[in-house]
Each structure stands twice: as C-alpha cells, then as structure tokens.
XYZ file of C-alpha atoms in Angstrom:
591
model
C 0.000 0.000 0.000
C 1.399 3.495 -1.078
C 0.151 6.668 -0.938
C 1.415 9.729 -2.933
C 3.391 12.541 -2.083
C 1.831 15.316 -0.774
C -1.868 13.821 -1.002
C -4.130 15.723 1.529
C -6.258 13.258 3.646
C -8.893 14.132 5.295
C -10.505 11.673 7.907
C -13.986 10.783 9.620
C -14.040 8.381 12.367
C -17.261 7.498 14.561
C -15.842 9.237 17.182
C -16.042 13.059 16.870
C -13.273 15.169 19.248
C -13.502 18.977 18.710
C -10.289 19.674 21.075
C -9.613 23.894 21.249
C -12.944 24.667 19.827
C -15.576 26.452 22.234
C -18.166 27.216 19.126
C -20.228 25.330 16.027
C -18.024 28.051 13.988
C -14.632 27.017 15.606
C -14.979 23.294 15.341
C -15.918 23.284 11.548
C -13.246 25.614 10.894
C -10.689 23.461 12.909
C -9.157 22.406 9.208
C -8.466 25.301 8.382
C -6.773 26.316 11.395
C -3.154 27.117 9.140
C -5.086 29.603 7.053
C -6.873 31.206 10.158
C -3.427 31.873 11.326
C -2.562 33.359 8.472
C -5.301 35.618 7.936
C -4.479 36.503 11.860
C -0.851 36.900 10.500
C -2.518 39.446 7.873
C -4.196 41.300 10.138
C -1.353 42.061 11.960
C 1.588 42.988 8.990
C -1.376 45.245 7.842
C -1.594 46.976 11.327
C 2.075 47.212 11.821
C 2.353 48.164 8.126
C 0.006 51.127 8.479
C 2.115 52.202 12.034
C 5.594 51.991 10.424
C 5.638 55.379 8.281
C 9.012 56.228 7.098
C 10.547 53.139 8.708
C 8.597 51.177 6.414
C 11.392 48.673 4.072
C 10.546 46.580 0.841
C 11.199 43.784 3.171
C 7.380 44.291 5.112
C 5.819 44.736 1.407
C 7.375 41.500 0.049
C 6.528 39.301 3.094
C 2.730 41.078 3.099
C 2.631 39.638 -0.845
C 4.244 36.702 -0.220
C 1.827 35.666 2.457
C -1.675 37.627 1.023
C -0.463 35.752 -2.574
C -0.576 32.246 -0.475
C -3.651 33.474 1.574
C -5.840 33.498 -2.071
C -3.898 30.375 -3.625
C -5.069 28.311 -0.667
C -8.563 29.183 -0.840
C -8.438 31.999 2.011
C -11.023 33.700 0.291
C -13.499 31.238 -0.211
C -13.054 29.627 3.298
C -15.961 31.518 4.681
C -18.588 30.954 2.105
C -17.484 27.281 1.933
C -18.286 26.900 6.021
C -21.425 28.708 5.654
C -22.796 26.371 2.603
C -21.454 22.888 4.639
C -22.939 24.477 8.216
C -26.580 25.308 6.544
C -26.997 22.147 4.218
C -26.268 19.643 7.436
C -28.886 21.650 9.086
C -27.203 24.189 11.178
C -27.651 27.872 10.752
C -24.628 29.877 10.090
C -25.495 32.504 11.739
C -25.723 31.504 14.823
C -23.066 29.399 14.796
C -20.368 31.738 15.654
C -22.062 31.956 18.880
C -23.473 28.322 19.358
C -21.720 26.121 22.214
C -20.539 23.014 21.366
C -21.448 21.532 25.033
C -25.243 22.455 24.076
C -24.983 19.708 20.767
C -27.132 16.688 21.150
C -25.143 13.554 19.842
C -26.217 13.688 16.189
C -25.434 17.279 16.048
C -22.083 17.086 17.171
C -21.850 13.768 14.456
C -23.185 16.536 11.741
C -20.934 18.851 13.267
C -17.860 16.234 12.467
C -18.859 15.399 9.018
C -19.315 19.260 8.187
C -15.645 19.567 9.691
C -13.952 16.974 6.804
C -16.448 18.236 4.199
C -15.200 21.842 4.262
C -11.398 20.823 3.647
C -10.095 21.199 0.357
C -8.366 17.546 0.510
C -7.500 15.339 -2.454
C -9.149 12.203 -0.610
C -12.124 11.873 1.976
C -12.095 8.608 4.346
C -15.679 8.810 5.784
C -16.923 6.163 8.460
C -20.938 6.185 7.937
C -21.404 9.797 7.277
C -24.905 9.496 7.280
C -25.391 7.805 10.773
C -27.093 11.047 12.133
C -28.593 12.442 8.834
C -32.598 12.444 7.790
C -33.668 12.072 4.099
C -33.704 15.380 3.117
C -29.541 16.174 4.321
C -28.235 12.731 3.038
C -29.880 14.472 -0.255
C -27.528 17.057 0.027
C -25.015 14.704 1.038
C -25.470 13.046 -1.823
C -25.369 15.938 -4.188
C -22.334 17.650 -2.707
C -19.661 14.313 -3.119
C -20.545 14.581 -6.248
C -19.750 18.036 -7.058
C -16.855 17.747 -4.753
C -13.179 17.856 -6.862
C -11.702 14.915 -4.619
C -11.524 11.378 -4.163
C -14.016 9.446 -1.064
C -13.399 6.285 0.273
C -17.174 5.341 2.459
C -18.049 2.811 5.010
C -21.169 2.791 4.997
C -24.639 0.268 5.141
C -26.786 2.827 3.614
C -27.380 1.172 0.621
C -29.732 3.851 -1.237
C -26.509 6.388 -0.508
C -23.960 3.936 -1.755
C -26.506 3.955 -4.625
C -25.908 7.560 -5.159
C -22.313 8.298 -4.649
C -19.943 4.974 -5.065
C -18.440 3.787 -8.468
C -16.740 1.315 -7.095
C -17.481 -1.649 -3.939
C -14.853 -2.817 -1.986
C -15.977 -6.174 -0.404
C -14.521 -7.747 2.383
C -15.661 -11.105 3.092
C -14.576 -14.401 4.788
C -10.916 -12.412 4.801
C -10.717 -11.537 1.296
C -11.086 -8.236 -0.559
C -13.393 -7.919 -4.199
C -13.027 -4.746 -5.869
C -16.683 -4.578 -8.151
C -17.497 -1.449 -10.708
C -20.615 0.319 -10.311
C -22.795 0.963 -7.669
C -24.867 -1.269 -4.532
C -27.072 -2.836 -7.134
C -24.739 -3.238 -9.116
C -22.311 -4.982 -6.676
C -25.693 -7.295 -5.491
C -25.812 -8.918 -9.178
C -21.839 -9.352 -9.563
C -21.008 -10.650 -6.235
C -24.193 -13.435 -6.810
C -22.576 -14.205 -10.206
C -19.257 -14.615 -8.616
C -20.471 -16.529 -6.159
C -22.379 -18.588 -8.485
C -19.364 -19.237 -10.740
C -16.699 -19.950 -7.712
C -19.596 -22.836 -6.424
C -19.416 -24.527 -9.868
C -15.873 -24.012 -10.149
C -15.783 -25.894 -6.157
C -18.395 -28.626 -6.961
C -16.646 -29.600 -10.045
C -13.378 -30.023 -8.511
C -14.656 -31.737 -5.673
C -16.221 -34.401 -8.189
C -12.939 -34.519 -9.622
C -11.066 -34.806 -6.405
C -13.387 -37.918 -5.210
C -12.559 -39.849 -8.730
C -9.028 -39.490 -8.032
C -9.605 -40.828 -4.338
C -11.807 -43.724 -6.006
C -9.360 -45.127 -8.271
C -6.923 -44.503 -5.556
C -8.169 -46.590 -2.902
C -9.068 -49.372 -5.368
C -5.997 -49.830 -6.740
C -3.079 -48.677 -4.342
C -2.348 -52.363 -3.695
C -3.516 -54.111 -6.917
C -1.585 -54.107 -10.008
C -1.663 -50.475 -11.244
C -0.266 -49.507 -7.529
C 2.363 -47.191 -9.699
C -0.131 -45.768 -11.177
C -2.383 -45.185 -8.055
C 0.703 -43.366 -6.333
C 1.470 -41.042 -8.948
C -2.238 -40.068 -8.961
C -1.898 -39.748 -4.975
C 1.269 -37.634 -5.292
C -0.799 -34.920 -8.278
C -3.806 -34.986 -5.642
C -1.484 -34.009 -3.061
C -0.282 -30.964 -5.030
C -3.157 -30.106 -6.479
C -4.345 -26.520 -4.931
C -7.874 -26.750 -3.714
C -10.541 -24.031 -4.116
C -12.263 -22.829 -0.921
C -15.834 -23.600 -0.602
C -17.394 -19.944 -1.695
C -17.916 -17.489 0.877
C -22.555 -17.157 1.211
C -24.379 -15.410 3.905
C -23.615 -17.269 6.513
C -22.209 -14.106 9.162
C -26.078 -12.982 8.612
C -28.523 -12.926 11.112
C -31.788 -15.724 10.702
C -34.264 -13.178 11.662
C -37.713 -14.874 11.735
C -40.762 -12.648 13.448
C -43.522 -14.663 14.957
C -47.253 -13.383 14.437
C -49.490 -13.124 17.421
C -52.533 -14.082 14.754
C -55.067 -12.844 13.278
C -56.021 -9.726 16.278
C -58.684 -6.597 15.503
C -58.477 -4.826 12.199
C -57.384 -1.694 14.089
C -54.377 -2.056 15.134
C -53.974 1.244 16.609
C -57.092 4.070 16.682
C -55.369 8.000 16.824
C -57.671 10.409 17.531
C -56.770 14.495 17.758
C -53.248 13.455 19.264
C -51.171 16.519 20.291
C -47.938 15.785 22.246
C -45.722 18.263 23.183
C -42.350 19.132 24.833
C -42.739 21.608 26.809
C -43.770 24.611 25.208
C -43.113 22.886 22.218
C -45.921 21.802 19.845
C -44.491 18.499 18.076
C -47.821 17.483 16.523
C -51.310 19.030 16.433
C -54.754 17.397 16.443
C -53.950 14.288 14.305
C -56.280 11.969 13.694
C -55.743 8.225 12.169
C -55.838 4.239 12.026
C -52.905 1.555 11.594
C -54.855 -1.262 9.873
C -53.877 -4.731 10.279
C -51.510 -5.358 7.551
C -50.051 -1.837 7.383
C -46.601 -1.149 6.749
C -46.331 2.454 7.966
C -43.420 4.501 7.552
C -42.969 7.712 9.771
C -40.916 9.900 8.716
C -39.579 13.299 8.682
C -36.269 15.954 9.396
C -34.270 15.461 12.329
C -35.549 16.898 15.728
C -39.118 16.749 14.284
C -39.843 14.439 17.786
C -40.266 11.290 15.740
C -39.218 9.219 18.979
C -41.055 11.044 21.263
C -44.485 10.904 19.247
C -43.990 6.816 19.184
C -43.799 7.056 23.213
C -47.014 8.919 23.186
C -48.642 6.496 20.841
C -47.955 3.429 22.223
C -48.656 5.546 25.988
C -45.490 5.491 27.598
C -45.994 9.262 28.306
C -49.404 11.342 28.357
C -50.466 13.376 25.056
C -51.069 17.327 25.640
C -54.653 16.188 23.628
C -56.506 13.528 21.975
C -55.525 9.741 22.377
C -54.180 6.838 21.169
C -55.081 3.391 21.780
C -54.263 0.095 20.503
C -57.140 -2.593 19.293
C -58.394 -4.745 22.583
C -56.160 -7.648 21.393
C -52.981 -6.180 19.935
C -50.005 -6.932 21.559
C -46.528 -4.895 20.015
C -43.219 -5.275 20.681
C -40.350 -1.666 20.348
C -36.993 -1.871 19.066
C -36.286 1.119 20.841
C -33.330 3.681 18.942
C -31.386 3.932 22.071
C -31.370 -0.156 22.663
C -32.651 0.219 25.850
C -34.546 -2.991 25.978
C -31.741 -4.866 26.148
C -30.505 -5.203 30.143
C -27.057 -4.149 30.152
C -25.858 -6.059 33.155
C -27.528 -9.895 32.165
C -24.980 -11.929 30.097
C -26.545 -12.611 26.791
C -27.325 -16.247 27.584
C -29.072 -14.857 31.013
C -31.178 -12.613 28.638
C -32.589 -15.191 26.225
C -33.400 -17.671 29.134
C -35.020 -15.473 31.300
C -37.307 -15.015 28.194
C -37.679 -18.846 27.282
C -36.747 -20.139 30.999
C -37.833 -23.350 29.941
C -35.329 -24.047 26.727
C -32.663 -26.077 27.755
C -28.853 -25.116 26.687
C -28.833 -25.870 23.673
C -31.588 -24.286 22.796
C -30.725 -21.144 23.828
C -27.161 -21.200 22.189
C -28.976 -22.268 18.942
C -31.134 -19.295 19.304
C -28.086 -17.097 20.013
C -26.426 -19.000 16.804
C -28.848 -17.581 14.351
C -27.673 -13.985 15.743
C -24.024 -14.953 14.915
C -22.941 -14.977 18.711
C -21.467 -18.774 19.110
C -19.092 -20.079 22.325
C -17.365 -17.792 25.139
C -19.421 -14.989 23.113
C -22.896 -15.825 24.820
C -21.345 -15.226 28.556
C -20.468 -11.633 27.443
C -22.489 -9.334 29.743
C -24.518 -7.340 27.809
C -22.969 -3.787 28.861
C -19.348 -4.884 26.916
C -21.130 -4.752 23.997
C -20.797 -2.525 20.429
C -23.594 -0.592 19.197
C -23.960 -3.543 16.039
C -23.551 -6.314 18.658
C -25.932 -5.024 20.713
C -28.335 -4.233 18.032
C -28.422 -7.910 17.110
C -29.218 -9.346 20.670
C -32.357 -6.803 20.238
C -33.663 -8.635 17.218
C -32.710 -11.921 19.093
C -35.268 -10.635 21.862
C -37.861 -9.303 19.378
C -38.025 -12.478 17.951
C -39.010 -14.507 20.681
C -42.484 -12.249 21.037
C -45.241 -13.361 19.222
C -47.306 -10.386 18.506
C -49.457 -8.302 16.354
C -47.828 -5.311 15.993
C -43.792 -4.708 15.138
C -42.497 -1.226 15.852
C -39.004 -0.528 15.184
C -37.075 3.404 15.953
C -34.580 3.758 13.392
C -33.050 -0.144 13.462
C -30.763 0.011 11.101
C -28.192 2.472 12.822
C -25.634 -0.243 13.568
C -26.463 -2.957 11.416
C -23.879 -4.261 8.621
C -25.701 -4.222 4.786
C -25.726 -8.229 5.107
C -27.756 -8.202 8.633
C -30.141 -5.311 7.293
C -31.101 -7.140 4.454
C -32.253 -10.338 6.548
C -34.208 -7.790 8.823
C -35.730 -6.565 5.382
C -36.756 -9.868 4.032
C -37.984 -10.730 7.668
C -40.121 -8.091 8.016
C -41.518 -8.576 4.337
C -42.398 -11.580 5.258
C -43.966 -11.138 8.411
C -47.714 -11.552 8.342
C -48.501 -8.373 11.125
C -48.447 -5.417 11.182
C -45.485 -2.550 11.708
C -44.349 0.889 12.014
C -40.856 1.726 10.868
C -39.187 4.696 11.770
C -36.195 5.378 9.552
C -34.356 7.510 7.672
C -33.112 4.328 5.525
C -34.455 4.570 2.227
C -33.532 1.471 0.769
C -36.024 -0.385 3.821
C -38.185 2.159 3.081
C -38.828 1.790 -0.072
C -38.494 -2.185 0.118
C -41.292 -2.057 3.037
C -43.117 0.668 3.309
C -47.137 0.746 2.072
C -47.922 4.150 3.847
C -46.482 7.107 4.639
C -46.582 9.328 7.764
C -44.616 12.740 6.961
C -43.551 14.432 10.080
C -42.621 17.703 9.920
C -43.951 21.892 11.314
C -46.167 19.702 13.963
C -48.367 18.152 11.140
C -48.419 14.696 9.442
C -49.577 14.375 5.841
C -50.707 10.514 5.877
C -50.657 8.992 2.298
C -51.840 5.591 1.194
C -49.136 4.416 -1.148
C -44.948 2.996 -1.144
C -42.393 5.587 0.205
C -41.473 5.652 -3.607
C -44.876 7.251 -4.382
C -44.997 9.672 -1.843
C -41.370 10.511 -2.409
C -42.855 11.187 -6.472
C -45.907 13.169 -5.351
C -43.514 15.544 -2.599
C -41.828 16.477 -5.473
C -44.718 17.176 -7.595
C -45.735 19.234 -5.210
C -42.649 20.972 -4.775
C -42.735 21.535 -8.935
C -46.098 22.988 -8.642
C -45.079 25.340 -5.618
C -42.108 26.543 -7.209
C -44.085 27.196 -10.773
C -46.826 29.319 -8.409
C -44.401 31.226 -6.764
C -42.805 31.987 -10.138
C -45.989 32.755 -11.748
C -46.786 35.222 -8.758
C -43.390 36.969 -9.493
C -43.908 36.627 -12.843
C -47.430 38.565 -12.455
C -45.843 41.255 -10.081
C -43.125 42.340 -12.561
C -46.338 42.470 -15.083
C -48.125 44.823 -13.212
C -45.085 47.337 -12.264
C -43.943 47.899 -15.946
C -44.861 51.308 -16.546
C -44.309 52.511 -20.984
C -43.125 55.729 -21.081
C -44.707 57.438 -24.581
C -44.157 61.152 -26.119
C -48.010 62.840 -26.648
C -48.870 63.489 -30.060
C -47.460 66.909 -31.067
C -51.035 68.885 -32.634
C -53.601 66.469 -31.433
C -57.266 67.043 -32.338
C -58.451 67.445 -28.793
C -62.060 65.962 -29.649
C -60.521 62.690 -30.984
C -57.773 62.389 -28.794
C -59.865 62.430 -25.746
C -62.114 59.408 -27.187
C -58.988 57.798 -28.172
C -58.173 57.930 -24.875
C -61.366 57.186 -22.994
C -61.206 54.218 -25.265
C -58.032 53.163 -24.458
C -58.395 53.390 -20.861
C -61.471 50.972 -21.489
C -58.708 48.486 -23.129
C -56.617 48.535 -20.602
C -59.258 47.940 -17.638
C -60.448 45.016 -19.989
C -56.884 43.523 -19.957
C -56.109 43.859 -16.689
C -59.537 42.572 -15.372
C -58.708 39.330 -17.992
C -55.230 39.220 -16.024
C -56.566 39.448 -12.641
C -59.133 36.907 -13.136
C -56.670 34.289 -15.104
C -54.383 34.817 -12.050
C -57.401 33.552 -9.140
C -57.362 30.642 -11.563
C -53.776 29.879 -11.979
C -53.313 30.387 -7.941
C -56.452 28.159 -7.504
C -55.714 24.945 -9.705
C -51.811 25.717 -7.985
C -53.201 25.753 -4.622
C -55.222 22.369 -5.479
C -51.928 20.661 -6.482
C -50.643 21.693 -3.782
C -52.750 20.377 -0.938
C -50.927 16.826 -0.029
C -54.701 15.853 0.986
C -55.466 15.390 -2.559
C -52.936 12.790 -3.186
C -53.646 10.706 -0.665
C -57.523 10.248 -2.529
C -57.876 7.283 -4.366
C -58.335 8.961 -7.202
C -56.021 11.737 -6.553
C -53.417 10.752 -9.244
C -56.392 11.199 -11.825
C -57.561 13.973 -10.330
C -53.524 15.528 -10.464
C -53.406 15.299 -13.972
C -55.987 16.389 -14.963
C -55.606 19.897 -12.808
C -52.149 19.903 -13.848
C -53.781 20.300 -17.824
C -55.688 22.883 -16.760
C -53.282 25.197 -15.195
C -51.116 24.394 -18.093
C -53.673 25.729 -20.130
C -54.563 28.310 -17.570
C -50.844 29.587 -17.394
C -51.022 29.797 -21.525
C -54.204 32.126 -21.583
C -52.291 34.289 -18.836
C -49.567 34.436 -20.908
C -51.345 35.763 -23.818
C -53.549 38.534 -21.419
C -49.992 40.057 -20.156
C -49.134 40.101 -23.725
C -52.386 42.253 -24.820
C -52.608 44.328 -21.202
C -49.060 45.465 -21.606
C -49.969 46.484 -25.521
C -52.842 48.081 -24.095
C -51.154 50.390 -21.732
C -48.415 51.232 -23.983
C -50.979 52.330 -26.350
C -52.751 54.487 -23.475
C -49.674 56.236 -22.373
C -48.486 57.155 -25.855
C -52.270 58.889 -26.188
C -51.619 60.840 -22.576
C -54.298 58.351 -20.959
C-alpha cells in the first residue's frame, strides 16, 4: 500500500473530538486552522504596516505579498462561504453558529458537526466512516449531491445502501478475509457478487467431483496391479491446490418474526393526538388508524420528535390532547433507537433464558447461533457490547415475542448491509403489522405501504410505497415553485410602466375618445389578467394540498388539474401580452 506525495487526507471516524474549539463556527473551521493563522498573521503585517511610516522597508511589502499571494492560492477567500454552505446544508444555521456552544450539541449534532468539519477541507481524498449515521432524508440528499460536485476522491463505510446507490463507483468487499473490488454501484455490486459466487460454487463442486474420482481409483488400486499408477495419482492430488468452498451469507442474522394471529383490524385508533415538549408543539390534532396489515413509515427531518411521538402512541408518556389506543387484542413489541430494551448487566445467555426459561442449553445457544454470537461470546455481559452487537441481541429478543404489531425506531443504525437485508426480508415476510421509523431509504422503499410525513407539527398521511410519496412531494414541490414563479412573474407584469411622447397637434375631440377608449382596453386587460391569475393560484393551490394525493383517485384527479393550469398559465400568458400592448398604447395617447 502506497500513498502519494503530498496527497491531503482528510478523515472521519465514529468518534467526533472537537479539542480547542468552544463554538459550532470554531470546530468546523478546525481544518483550516493554518489559514486562520494566516489571515491573523494578515491582520497584523497590515496593522504594523500602516504604524511603520518612514521606517517602512521593501522587506514588510514582500513578506505582506508573499503571504496575502498564499492566503488566495489556498482558498483563504473562499473559506468563509465554503463553512457557511457545509454548516446550513447539514442543518445548522450559520449565523448563529459563531455563537453556538458546542457543550449544548445533542449527539447527532455534534456527528453533523464532524462530518461538516472533513467536508469543508479542500483535501485530495475523503475517508468517511458512515457519514450518514445522524442524517434524515432530506440532508443525506444534500449529502449526496455535494460528493458529487466535490473535486476529490471518497473512500465510504457505509450500510446505507440507497446512498452507496448515489455516490460509489466502485465496492470494496470484504468477506470471509478476502477483498473484491466490483465497478458500479450497490445494485450493481448485489448482481456481480451473486454471479461470482455462483461461478466460484461450480468451479468448487466440479473439482470436488474430480477430487473424489481421483480418491476412487486410488483406494481401489493402491495395492492391486496399477499400484504405480495409483501413487502417482496420490502424489498430483497431493499438489493439487484446492478451491475454498465460496464465501454465502452465513455471518447474517436468521431473523424470523412470529405473528401473534389474526387480532382486531385496528391495530392502533389516533384520535386528535397533540404531544408536546414543553412549550413545544411536536404534533397538532392528528387523527388516524394503523390497519392490520399496514406497513407504515414515519418519517420526517431530524428533531421533528419522531421518537417522542412513538412514546405517546404506544402511551409510555401522556399526550397534551386527543388519544391513542391500541385494538383490545394487539399486543406490540419496540426496538427502541437507544437499545434500551436490552438489560445491560444480564450476560446474553441470562437474557434469552429469562425469556424462554424453559429451553434447555442448547436451545438457547442455537437461538443465540442464528444472531451470529457462538461459544465464550454468549457469557459476554450485555454492557461490553458494540452498538452492532448489541443491536443484534435486540432482534434476538424481538423475535421470541409473538405479537401483532412490530415497531421498530430507526433499526438500522448499527447494522452491517448483510444483517439489514435479513431484517428486510424478515419483516416482508412477516404476516402483522409494523411501524418503521427510519431515515433508511432502501427499507423504506423495500417495506413501506404508507407514509406518515412528520414535519412543522403536522403529518400528511398517504396511502401508497415511500417511492410514491417521495414522487408526489416532489410534484408538489414543482407545482409550488411554478406558483411562486408565476406570482413573481405577475408582479413584474403589473409594475412595468411605458413611457410614450403625446402626439405633437392632437385634435383634442378625438384624442380624448382615443383615450377614454383606451383606458377601457386597458381595464379590460387587466380585469382578464386578474381573473386568469385567481385561476392559476387556484388549480396551484389544489396541487398543492398533499390531501389530494392521498384520494384514491387523486393521481387522476392531479393530472388532470395539472392540464388545466397548463392551459390556464397559456391564456395568462397571452392577457400580459395584450394588457401590456394596451397600456403602452394608453400612455403614448396621454391616458
């Protein structure tokens, strides 16, 4: 391994230290703590510069070029706008930030805060440890969107596989001690490593057939009369390099979720639920059912209270209004975010049998098997634990309940790619019902069949895959963006003013019915204007209202508003076109 001279590496590790900074600003400036000094070092030639008079030599100009020449050829002058633009799009506002404490950061802000610290460095390679750990959909987005623009090589760890998706070219596997570089991205990497896989079991299976001919003839004739020939064979065997049995899934978790049956058709009944945190208004007056069967995906931006509103559902703290209450029958099971189910001072054996007490030994190291924790392993005490391994003896606990209803608080934080996809295809095929909160895509779009969106204390609920919603949220978008350009568009309209000369011997009769009549033109125009506007804004607002997606016919119903304010948008068009005419022609008659 060899790395070349003068390459600029810049690091993020899981663990974020901020040593010598006090503020948000100061830690995501940290790299570019040589060029503060310089500008510091500017600062003060210029002072001294400006106090020196006549004793002023070429000497203090050349070293003032010298260093303001390296200050712009290092990027000096960007530095600021850079911080600003990584600060605001991981969700931090840059103007406070110069004043923000860094002991007041929750610990996804200060992981933000660490990946904003490697992202504004202008190195030649990034090494980033799952950068998107503490990031919702709409910042791994701009995650996603910024490594590409960026002018630098990234090497990512990561088990988002909708990210990997986005940004990789290449996969580097490591499996069963071995590395496999593959071209492309996740999906990509999926179909070639099954191919190679496929090919290496032929390539094993075929040699083994050959292998146990060879050991055949061997044993039947290493005494007879072609015993020569049977120990020549035995001495190519012997030499013969054998292929290793091809690496499968075998480090993945079995993850198997029991149904409690059948239960009520309402899972869970919400009815005007407002929670709150103290002053703070998280959600407002919503009203809905979970239906037996339901998939639901909840999601939204970070700090939204996501976690909290789950709590309040399932009544592990009071709402500020409304209710929430499960069907008569239902029985759920959490996989809590912070893994706090799991009892930290119980060995993991202790754990599983005080949940089956009556398995015997065996059983419960087969159950602990199928969560790839074998031997010495199951004696650990839970506490000793990493974040993945203890994020597998969860799902070894969830497992064991047989119940109706599956909720799970962002579960893929610390799982490998390999162990999320068994969670995937066990909740697929569970036969219950769950809510998933996650800012995964990949599961999300795998899983999901509604969507809750979280987000300014409301929830838009819409029947249909985290794909569709995902579709119609940017429809939406489109159509807002159009409106607001339209309105802009209209504004301009109104304010241009044509400045005209008045006729130089007018007949005063005839000019004064000219311009009575043009006056009439122009109130025409603009009244055309006005009202194709309240019809523009009307079929916008329409298309805008998430409430009409979520109809069953609201796709129809979308397209065929979307036609009309097409059509709406050409008339207006054509009404600026003959109101601005209009006026021109008034103000060149004096009207």
């Amino acid at each position: 391994m060899s790395k070349a001279a003068g390459l600029k590496v810049a690091v993020l590790d899981q663990h974020r230290d901020f040593t010598g900074a006090d503020t948000v600003w100061e830690a995501a400036c940290s790299g570019f703590a040589d060029l503060l000094r310089l500008e510091r070092s500017l600062q003060e030639q210029g002072e001294a510069i400006a106090a020196l008079g006549e004793r002023l030599t070429q000497e203090h100009l050349n070293r003032y070029d010298h260093d303001l020449e390296r200050f712009r050829r290092e990027g000096g002058y960007e530095m600021e706008a850079r911080v600003r633009a990584v600060l605001h799009g991981l969700g931090f506002d840059p103007e406070a930030a110069p004043h923000q404490p860094l002991a007041n950061l929750s610990g996804g802000e200060r992981g933000r805060l660490g990946l904003a610290c490697q992202l504004v460095t202008s190195a030649d390679l990034l090494l980033l440890d799952e950068p998107t750990n503490h990031l919702d959909l709409e910042t791994t987005a701009w995650m996603v969107d910024h490594l590409r623009g960026l002018d630098a090589a990234a090497l990512i760890i990561s088990h988002d596989r909708a990210f990997l998706d986005a940004v990789a070219d290449h996969i580097l596997h490591i499996e069963a001690g071995t590395t496999q570089t593959y071209a492309g991205g996740y999906s990509s990497f999926v179909v070639q490593r099954e191919e190679r896989r496929l090919a290496a079991s032929r390539a094993h299976q075929k040699q083994a057939r050959v292998i146990a001919k060879e050991e055949d003839y061997i044993a039947r004739n290493i005494a007879g009369q072609n015993t020569k020939q049977a120990k020549g064979r035995r001495t190519r065997l012997a030499r013969m390099p054998r292929l290793s049995r091809p690496p499968g899934d075998e480090s993945a978790m079995a993850v198997r979720f029991k149904s409690g049956g059948r239960g009520g058709d309402q899972v869970l009944v919400i009815e005007g639920l407002s929670v709150k945190v103290g002053d703070r208004l998280l959600l407002e007056r919503f009203s809905s059912v979970i239906r037996r069967g339901d998939v639901v995906a909840l999601v939204g931006p970070n700090g939204t209270g996501k976690t909290t509103l789950v709590a309040t559902m399932l009544g592990d703290r009071a709402p500020a209004a409304g209710s929430a209450r499960l069907g008569d029958t239902i029985q759920f099971t959490v996989y809590r975010q912070d893994l706090a189910q799991v009892p930290r001072e119980k060995t993991l054996f202790d754990i599983i049998h005080d949940l089956r007490p009556s398995w015997t030994r065996g059983q419960v190291m087969d159950h602990l098997g199928r969560f790839d924790f074998s031997g010495d392993e199951t004696l650990r005490r839970a506490g000793s634990l990493s974040g993945g391994e203890l994020a597998r003896v969860a799902l070894a606990m969830m497992t064991l309940e047989q119940v109706h209803f599956l909720v799970f608080d962002e579960p893929t934080n610390h799982l490998d790619v390999e162990s999320i996809e068994a969670l995937e295809d066990a909740i697929e095929a569970y036969e219950g019902t769950v809510l998933l909160v996650s800012h995964d895509r990949a599961l999300l779009n795998a899983l999901s069949t509604r969507v809750w969106h979280l987000e300014n204390g409301r929830i838009t609920d819409y029947d249909g895959s985290f794909g569709e919603w995902e579709l119609a949220r940017d429809e939406r978008r489109r159509q807002a963006d159009a409106a607001a350009r339209q309105a802009e568009a209209a504004r301009r309209g109104r304010e241009r003013q044509v400045e005209a000369r008045r006729p130089a011997t007018p007949d005063r009769k005839a000019q004064a019915s000219a311009q009575r009549s043009a006056r009439r033109i122009v109130e025409q125009a603009e009244a055309r204007v006005q009202e194709l506007e309240k019809e523009v804004a009307s079929r916008s607002a329409l298309l805008a209202d998430p409430e009409l997606y979520a109809a069953p016919d609201g796709s129809a119903r979308a397209g065929t508003l979307a036609k009309e304010l097409d059509f709406a948008k050409a008339e207006l068009e054509t009404a600026y076109a003959a109101w601005e005419a209009a006026a021109a022609e008034a103000e060149r008659l004096g009207g």
